[in-house]
PDB file of C-alpha atoms in Angstrom:
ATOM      1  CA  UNK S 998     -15.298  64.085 -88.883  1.00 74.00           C
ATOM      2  CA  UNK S 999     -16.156  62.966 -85.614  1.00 92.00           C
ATOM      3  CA  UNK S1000     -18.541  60.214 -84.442  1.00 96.00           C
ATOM      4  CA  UNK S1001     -20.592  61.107 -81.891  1.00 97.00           C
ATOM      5  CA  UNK S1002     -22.601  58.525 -79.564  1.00 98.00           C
ATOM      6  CA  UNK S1003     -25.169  59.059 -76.866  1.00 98.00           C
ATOM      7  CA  UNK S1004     -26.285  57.234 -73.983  1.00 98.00           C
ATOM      8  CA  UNK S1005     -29.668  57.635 -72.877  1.00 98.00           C
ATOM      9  CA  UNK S1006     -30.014  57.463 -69.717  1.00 97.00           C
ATOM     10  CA  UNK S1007     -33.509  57.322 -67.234  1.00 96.00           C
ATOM     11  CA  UNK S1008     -34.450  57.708 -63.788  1.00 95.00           C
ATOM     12  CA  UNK S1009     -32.849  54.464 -62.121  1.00 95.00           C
ATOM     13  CA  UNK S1010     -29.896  53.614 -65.049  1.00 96.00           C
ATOM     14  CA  UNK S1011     -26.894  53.138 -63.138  1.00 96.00           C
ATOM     15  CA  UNK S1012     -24.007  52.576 -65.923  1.00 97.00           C
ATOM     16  CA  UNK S1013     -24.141  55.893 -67.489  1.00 96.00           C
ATOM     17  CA  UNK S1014     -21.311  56.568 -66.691  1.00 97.00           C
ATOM     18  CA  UNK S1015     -19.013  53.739 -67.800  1.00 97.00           C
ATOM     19  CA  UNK S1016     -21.168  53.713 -71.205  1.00 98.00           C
ATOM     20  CA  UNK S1017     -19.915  56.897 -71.808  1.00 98.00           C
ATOM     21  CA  UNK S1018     -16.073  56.803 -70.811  1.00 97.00           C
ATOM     22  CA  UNK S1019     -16.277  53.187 -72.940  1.00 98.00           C
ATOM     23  CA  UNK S1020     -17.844  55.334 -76.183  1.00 98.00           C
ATOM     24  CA  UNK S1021     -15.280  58.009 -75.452  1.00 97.00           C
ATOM     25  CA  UNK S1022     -12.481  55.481 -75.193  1.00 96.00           C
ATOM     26  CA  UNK S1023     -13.223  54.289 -78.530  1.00 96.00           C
ATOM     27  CA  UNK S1024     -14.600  57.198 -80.435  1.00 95.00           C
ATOM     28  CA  UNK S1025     -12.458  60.088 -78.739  1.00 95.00           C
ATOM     29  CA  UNK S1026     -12.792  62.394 -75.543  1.00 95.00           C
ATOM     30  CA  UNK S1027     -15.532  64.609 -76.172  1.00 95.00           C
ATOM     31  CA  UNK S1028     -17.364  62.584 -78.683  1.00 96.00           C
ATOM     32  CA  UNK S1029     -20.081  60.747 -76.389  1.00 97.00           C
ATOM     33  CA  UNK S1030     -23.498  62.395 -74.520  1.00 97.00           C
ATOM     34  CA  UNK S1031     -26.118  61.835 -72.018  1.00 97.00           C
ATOM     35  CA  UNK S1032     -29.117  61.953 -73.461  1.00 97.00           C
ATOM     36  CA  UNK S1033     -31.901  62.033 -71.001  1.00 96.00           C
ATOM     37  CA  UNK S1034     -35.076  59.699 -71.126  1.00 95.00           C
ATOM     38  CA  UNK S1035     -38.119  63.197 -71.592  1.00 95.00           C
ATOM     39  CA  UNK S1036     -36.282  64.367 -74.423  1.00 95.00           C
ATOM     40  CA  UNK S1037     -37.462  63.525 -77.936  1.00 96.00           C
ATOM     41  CA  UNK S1038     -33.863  65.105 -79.610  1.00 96.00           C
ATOM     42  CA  UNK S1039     -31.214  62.790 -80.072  1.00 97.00           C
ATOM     43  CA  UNK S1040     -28.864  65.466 -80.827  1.00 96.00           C
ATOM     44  CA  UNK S1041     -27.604  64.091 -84.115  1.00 96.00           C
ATOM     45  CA  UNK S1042     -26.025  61.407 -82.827  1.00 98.00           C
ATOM     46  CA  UNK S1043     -24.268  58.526 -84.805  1.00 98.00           C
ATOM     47  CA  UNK S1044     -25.177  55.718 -82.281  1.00 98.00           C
ATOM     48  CA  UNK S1045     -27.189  55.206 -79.008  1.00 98.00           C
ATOM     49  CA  UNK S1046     -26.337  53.379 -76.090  1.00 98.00           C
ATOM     50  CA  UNK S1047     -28.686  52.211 -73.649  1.00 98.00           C
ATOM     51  CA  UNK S1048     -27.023  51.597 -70.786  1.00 98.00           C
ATOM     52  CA  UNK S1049     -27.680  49.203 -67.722  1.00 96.00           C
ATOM     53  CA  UNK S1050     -29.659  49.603 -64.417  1.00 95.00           C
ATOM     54  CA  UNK S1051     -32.887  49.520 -62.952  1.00 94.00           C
ATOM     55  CA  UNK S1052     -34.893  51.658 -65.447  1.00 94.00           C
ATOM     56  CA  UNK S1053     -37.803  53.187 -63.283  1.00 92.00           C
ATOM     57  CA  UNK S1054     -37.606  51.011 -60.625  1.00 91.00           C
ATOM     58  CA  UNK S1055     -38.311  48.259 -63.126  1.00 91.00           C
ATOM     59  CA  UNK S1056     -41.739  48.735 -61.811  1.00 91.00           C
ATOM     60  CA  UNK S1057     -44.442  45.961 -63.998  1.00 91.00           C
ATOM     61  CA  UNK S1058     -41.555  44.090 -66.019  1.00 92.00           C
ATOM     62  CA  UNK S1059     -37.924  45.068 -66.562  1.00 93.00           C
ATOM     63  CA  UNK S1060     -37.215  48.051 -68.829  1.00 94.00           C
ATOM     64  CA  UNK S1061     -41.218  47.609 -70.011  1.00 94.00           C
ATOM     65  CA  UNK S1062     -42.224  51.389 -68.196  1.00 94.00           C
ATOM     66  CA  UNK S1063     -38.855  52.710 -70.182  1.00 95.00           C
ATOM     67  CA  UNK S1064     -40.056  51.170 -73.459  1.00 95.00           C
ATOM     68  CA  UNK S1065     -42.524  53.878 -73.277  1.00 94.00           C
ATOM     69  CA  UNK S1066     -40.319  57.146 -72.803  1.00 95.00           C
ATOM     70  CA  UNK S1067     -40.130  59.808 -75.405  1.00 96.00           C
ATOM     71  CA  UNK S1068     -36.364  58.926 -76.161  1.00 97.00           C
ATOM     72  CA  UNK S1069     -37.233  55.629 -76.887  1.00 97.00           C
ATOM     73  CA  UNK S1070     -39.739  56.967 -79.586  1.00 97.00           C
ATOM     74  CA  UNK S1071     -36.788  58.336 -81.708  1.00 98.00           C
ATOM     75  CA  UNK S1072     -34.350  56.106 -80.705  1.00 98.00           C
ATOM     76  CA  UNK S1073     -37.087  53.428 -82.607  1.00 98.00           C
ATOM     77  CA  UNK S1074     -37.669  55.784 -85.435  1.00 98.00           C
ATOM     78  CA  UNK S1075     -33.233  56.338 -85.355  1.00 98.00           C
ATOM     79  CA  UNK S1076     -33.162  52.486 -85.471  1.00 98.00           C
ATOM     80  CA  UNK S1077     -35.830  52.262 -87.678  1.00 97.00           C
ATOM     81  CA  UNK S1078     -33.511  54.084 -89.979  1.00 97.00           C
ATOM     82  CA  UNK S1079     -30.600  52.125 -89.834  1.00 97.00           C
ATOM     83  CA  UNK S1080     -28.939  53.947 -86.963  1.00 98.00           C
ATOM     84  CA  UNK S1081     -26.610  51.996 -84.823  1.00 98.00           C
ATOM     85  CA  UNK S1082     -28.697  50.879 -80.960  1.00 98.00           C
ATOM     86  CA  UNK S1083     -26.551  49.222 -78.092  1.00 98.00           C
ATOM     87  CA  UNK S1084     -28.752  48.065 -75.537  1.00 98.00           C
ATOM     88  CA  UNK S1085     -26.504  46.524 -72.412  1.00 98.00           C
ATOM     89  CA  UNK S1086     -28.425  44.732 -69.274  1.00 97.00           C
ATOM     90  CA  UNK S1087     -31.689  46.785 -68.574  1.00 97.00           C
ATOM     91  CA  UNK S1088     -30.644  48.484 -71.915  1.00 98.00           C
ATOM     92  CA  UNK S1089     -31.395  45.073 -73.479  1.00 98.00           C
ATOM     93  CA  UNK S1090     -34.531  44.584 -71.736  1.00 97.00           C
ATOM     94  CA  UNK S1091     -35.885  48.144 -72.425  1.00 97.00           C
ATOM     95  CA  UNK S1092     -35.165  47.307 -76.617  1.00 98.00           C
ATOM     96  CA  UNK S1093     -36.584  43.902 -75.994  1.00 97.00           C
ATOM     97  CA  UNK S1094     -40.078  45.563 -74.329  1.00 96.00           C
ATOM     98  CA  UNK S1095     -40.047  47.967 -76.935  1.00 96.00           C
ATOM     99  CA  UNK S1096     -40.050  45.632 -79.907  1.00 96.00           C
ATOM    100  CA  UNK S1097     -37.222  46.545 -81.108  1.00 98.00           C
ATOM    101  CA  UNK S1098     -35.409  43.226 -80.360  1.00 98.00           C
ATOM    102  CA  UNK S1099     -36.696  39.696 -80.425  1.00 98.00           C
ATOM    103  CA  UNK S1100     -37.020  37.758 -77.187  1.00 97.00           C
ATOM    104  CA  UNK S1101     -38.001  38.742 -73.523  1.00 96.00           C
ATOM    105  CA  UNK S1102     -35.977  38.074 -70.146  1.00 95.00           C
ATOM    106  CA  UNK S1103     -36.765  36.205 -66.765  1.00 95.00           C
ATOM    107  CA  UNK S1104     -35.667  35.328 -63.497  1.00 93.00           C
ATOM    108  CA  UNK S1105     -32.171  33.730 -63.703  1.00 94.00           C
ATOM    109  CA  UNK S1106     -33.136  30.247 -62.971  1.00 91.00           C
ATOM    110  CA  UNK S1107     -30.708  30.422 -59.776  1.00 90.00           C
ATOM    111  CA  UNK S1108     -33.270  33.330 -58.635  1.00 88.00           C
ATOM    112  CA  UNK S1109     -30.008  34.888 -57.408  1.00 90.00           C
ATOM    113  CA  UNK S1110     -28.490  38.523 -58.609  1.00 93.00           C
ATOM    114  CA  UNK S1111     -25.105  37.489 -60.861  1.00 91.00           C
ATOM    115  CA  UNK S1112     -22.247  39.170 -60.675  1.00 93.00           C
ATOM    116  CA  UNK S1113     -19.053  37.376 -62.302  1.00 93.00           C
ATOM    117  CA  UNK S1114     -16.747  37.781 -65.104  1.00 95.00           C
ATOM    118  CA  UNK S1115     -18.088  35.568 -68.009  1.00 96.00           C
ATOM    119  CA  UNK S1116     -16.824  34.268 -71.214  1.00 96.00           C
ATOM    120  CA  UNK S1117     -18.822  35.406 -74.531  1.00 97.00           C
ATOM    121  CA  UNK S1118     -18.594  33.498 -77.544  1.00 97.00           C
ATOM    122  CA  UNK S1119     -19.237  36.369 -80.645  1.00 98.00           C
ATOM    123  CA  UNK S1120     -21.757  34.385 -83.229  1.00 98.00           C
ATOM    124  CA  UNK S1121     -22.119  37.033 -85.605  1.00 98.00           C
ATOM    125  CA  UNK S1122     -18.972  39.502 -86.358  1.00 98.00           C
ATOM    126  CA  UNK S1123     -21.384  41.169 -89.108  1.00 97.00           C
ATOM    127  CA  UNK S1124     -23.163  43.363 -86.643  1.00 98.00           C
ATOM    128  CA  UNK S1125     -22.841  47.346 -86.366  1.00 98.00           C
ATOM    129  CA  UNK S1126     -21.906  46.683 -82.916  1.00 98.00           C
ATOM    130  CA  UNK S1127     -19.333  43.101 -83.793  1.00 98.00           C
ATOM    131  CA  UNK S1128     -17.753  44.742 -86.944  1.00 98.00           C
ATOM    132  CA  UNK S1129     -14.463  45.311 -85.361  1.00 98.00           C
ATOM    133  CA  UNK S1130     -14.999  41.440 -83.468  1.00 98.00           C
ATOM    134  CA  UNK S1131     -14.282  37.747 -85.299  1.00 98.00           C
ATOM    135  CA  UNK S1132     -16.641  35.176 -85.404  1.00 97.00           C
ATOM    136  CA  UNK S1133     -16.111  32.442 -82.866  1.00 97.00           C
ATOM    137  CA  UNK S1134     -13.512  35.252 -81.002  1.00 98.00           C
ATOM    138  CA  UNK S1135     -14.299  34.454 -76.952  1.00 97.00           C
ATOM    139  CA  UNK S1136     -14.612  37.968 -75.232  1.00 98.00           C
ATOM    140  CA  UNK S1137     -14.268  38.365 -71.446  1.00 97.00           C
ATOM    141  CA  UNK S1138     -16.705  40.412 -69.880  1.00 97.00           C
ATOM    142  CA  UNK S1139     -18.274  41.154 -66.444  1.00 97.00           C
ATOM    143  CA  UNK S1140     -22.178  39.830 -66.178  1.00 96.00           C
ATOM    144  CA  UNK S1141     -24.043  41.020 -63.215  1.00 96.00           C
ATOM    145  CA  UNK S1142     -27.899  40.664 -63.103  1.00 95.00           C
ATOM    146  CA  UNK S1143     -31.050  38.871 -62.156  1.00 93.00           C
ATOM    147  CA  UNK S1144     -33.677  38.985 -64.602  1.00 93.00           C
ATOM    148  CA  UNK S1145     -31.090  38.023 -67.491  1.00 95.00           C
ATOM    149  CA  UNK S1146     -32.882  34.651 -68.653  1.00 96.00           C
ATOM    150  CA  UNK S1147     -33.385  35.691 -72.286  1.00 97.00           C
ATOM    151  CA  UNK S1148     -36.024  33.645 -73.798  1.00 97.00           C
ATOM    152  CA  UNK S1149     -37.948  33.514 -76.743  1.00 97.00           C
ATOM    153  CA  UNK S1150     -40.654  30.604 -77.712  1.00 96.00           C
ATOM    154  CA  UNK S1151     -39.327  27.880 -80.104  1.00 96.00           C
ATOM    155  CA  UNK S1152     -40.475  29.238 -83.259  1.00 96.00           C
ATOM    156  CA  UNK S1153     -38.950  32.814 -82.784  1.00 97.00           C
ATOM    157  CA  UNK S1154     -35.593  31.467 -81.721  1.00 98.00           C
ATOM    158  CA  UNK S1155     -35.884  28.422 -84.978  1.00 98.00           C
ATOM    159  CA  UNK S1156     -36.292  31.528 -86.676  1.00 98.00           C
ATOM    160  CA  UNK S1157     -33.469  33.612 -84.967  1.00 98.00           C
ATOM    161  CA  UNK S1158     -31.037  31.193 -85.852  1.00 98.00           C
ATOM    162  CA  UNK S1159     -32.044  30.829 -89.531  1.00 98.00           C
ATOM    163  CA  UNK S1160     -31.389  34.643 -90.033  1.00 98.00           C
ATOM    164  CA  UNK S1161     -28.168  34.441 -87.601  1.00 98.00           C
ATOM    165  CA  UNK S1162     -29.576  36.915 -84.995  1.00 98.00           C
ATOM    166  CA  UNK S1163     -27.591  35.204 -82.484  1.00 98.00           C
ATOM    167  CA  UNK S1164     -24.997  37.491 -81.933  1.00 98.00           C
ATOM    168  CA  UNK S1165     -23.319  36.164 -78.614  1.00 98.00           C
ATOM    169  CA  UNK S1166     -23.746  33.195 -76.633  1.00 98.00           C
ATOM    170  CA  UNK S1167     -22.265  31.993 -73.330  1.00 97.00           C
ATOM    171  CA  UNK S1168     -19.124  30.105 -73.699  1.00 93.00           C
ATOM    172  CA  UNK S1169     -20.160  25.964 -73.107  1.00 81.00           C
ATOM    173  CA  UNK S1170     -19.608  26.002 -69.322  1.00 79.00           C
ATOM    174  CA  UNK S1171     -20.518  29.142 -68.391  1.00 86.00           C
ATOM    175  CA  UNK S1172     -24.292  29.443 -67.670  1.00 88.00           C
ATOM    176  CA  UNK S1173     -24.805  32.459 -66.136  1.00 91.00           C
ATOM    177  CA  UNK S1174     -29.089  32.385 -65.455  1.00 94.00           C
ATOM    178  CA  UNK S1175     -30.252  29.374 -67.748  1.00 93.00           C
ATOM    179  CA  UNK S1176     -31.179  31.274 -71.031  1.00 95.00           C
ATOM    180  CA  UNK S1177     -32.651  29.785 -74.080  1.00 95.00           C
ATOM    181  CA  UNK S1178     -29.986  28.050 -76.417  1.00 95.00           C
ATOM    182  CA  UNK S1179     -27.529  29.679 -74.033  1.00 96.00           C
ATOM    183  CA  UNK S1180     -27.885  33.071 -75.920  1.00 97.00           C
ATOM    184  CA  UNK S1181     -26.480  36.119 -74.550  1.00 98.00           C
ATOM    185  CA  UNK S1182     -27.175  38.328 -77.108  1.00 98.00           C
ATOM    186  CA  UNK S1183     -29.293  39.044 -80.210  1.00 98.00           C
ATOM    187  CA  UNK S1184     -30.161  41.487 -82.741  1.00 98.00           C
ATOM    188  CA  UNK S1185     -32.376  42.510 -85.396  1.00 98.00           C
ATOM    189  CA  UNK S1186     -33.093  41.817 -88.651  1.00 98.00           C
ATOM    190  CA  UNK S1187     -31.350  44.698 -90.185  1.00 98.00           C
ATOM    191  CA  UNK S1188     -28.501  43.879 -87.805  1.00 98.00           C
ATOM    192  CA  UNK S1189     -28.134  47.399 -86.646  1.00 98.00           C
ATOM    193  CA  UNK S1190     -29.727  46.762 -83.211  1.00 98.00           C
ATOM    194  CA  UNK S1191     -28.188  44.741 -80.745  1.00 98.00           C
ATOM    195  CA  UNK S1192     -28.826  43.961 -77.018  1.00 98.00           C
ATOM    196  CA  UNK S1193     -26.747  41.831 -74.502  1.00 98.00           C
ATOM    197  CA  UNK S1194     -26.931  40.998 -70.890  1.00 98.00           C
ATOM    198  CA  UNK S1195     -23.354  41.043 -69.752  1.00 98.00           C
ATOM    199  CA  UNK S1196     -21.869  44.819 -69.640  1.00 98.00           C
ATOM    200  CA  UNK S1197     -18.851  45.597 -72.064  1.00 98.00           C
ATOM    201  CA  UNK S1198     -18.743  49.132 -71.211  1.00 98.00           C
ATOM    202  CA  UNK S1199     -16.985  47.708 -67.554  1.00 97.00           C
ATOM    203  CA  UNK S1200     -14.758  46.012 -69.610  1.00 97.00           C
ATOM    204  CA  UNK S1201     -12.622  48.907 -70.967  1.00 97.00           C
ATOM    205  CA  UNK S1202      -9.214  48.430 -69.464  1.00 95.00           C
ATOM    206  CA  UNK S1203      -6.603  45.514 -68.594  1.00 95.00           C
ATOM    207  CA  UNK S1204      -6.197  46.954 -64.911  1.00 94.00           C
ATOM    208  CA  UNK S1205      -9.841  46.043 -64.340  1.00 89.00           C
ATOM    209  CA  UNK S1206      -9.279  42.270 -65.945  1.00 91.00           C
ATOM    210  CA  UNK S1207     -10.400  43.291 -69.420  1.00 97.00           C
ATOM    211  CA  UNK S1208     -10.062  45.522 -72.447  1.00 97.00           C
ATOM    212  CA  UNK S1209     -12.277  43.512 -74.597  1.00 98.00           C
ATOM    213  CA  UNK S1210     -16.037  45.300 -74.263  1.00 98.00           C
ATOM    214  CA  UNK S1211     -14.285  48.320 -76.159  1.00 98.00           C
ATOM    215  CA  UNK S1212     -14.435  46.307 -79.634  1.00 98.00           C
ATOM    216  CA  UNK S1213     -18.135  46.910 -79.579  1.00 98.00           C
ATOM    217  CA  UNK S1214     -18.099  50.319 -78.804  1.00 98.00           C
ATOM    218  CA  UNK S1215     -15.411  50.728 -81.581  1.00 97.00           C
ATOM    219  CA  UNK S1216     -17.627  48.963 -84.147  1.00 98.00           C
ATOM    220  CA  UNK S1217     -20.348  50.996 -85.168  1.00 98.00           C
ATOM    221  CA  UNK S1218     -17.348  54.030 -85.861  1.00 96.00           C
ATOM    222  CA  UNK S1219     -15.265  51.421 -87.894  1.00 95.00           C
ATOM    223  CA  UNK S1220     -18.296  50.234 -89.861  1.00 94.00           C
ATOM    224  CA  UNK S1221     -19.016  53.933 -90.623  1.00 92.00           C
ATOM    225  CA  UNK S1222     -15.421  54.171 -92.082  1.00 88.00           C
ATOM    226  CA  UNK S1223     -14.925  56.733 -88.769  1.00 79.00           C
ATOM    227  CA  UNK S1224     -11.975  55.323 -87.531  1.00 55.00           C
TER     228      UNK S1224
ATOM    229  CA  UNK C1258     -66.059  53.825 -63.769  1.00 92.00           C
ATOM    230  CA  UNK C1259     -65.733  50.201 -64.188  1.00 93.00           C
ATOM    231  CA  UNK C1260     -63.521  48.174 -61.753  1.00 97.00           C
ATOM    232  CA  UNK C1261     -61.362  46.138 -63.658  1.00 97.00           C
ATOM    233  CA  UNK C1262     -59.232  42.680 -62.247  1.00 98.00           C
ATOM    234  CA  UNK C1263     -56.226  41.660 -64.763  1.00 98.00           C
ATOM    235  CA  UNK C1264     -55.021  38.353 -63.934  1.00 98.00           C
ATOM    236  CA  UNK C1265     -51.455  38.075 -64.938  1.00 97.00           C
ATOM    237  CA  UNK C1266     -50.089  34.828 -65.049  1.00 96.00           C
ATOM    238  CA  UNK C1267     -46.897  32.941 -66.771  1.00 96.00           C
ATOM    239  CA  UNK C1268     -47.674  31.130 -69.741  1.00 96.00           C
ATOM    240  CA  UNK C1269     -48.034  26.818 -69.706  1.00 93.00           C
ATOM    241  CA  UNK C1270     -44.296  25.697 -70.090  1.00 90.00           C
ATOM    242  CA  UNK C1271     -42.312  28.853 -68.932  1.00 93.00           C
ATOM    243  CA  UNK C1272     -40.567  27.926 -65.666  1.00 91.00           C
ATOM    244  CA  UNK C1273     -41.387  30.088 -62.864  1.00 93.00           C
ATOM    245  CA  UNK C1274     -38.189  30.060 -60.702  1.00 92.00           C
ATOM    246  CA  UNK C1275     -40.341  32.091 -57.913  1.00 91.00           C
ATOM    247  CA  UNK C1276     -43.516  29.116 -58.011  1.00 94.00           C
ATOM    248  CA  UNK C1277     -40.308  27.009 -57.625  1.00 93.00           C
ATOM    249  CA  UNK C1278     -38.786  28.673 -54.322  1.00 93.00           C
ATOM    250  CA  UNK C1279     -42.224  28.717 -53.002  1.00 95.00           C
ATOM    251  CA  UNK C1280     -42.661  24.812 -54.160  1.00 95.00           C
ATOM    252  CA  UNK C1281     -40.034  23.734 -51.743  1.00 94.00           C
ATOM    253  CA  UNK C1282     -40.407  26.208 -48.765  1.00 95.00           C
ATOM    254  CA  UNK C1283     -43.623  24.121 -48.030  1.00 95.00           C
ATOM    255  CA  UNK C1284     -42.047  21.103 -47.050  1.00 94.00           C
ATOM    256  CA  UNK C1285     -39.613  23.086 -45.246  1.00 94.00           C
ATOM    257  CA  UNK C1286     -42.523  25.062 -42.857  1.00 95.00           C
ATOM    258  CA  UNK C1287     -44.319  21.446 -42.173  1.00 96.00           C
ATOM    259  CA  UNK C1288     -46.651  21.541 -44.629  1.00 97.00           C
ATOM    260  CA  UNK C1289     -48.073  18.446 -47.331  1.00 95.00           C
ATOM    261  CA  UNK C1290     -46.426  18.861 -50.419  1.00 93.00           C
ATOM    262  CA  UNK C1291     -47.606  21.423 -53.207  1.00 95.00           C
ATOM    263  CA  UNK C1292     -47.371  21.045 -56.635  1.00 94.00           C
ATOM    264  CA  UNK C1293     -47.297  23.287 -59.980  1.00 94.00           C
ATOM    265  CA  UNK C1294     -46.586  26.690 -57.743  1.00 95.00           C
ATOM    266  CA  UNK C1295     -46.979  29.477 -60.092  1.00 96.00           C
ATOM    267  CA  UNK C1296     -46.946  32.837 -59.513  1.00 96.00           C
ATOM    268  CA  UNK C1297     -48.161  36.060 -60.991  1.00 96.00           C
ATOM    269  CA  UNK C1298     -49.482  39.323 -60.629  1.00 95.00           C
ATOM    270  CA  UNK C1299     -53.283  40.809 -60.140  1.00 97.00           C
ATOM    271  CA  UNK C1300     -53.697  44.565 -61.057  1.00 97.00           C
ATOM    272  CA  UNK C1301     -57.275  46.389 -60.076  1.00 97.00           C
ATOM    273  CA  UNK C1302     -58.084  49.406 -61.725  1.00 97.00           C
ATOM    274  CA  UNK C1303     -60.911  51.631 -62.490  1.00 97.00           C
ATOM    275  CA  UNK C1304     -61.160  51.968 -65.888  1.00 96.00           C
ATOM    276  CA  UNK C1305     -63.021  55.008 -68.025  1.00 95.00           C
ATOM    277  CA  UNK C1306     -63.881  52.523 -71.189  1.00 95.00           C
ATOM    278  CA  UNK C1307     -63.541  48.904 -70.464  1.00 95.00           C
ATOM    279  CA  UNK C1308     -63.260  48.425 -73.601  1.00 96.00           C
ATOM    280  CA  UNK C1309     -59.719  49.790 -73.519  1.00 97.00           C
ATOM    281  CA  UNK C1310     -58.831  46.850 -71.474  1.00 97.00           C
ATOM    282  CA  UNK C1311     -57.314  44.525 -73.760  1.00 97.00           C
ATOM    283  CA  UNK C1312     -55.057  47.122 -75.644  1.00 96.00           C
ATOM    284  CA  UNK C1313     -53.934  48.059 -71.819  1.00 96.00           C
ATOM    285  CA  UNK C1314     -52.688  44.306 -71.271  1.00 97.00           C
ATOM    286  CA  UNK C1315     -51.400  43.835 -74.604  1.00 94.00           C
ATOM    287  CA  UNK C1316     -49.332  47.239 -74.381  1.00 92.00           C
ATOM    288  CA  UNK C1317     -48.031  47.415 -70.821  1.00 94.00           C
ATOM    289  CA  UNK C1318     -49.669  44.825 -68.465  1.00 96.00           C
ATOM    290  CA  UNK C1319     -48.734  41.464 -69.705  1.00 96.00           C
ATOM    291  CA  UNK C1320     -45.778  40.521 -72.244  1.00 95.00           C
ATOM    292  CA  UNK C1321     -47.865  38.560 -74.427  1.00 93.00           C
ATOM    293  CA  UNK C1322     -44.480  36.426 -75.127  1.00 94.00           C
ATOM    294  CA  UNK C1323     -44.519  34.647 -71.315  1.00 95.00           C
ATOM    295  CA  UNK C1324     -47.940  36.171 -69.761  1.00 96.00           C
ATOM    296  CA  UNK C1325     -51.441  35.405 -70.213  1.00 97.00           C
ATOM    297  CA  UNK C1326     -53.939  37.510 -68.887  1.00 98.00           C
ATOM    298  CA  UNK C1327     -57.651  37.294 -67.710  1.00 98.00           C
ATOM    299  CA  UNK C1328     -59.665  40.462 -67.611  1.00 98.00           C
ATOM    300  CA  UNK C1329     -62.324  40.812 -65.250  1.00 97.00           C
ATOM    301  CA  UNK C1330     -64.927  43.481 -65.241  1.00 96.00           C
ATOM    302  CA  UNK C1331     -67.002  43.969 -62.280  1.00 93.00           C
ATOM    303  CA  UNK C1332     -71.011  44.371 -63.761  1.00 76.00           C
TER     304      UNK C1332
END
């Protein structure tokens, strides 16, 4: 039985494409879909990837206009019910303006657009999207963005922490755009959703400096018994 | 309909890398020093109910995590 993923994808997303040769890489050629942003039917999908660009324009906030499309309606009522949501970059700050992560992003503090290969630190291997990770395993993944400052105010993130919703953080010297508690990524409680800033889907193959962003993509299959 | 100003502004204690730039162009152009540069956004719109208005901001105009907002209704 296969397992089938789709990446939505809206006017302005730019990393369709690599989301979708990463799923196929891990789940099998043939097994991964666009699905586009107007269109309530996620297809019976097993997981949904929300992939990374400039979500209309990013007009008002990042990802907060996309928040609003009719995909995201069932990919919160998919999530809702336990289904396995990647949200990468924009992807991340669509789930965060949507509510279905904790946390919101700003301006890096540098104010400058980040592109470099950076060093993730996995926090919490118990994910749907770290199953087939270790704790404390480093990961090496490209990071490119400018509104990537996740933040959250000192309760939330007291109470992130207690639940272990930290799923990735930067590696000590690597500060990327000055987030809170150096997080990189987070998830929900039900540890089904998870969002992160740098982009594993362009870290698929050694030739390109990097194999390592496919262990996500293979997780939610493995946790599923899939593969 | 009602003409509507939404003051949008970063909440006390978030740092506002853009008030920041601006901060220390000043001194660069000749100018006295400024302090506590922050910067947000005003939306105007002409509202059918402003009653509506806070739902609006707390929905899509402000994230009430980092943003305050100000409403103001023209009489």
């Amino acid at each position: 039985m296969a397992f089938r993923v789709g990446v939505l994808q809206f006017p302005g997303t730019c990393d369709e494409v690599d989301a979708l040769l990463a799923a196929e890489r891990a789940v099998g050629a043939g097994n991964a879909e666009l699905l586009w942003h107007r269109d309530r039917d996620l297809r019976g999908v097993d997981a949904v990837v929300v992939p990374g660009g400039f979500s209309y324009g990013d007009y008002l906030r990042a990802g907060a206009i996309a928040a609003l499309s009719p995909a995201m309606e069932s990919v919160a009522a998919f999530a809702r019910d336990g289904g396995p949501v990647l949200g990468i970059c924009n992807g991340f700050q669509v789930l965060c303006e949507a509510g279905l992560l904790p946390g919101t992003m700003l301006t890096n503090l540098s104010r400058r657009f980040n592109f470099r290969q950076v060093t993730l630190r996995v926090e919490a291997a118990d994910t749907a999207w770290t199953a087939a990770t270790a704790a404390g395993q480093e990961l090496s993944i490209p990071a490119k963005h400018q509104t990537g400052r996740w933040y959250a105010p000192d309760d939330l993130l007291d109470e992130l922490h207690a639940n272990d919703q930290v799923v990735f953080t930067y590696a000590a010297d690597d500060r990327p755009n000055g987030s809170v508690a150096n997080v990189a990524g987070v998830c929900n409680a039900g540890r089904n959703v998870v969002g992160l800033m740098p982009h594993p889907e362009h870290a698929t193959d050694p030739l390109t400096g990097s194999a390592d962003g496919l262990l996500l993509f293979r997780s939610p299959a493995e946790v599923a018994g899939v593969r | 309909m009602p003409h509507a100003r939404i003051l949008i502004r970063p909440k006390a204690g978030i740092l506002d890398p853009q008030g920041v730039a601006v901060e220390q162009a000043l001194p660069q152009l000749g100018f006295q020093p400024a302090e506590n540069v922050r910067i947000g956004r005003l939306v105007e719109l002409d509202v059918a109910d402003a009653a509506e208005l806070e739902a609006i901001c707390d929905k899509l105009l402000a994230n009430p995590l980092i943003e305050d907002y100000e409403i103001q209704v023209d009489a």
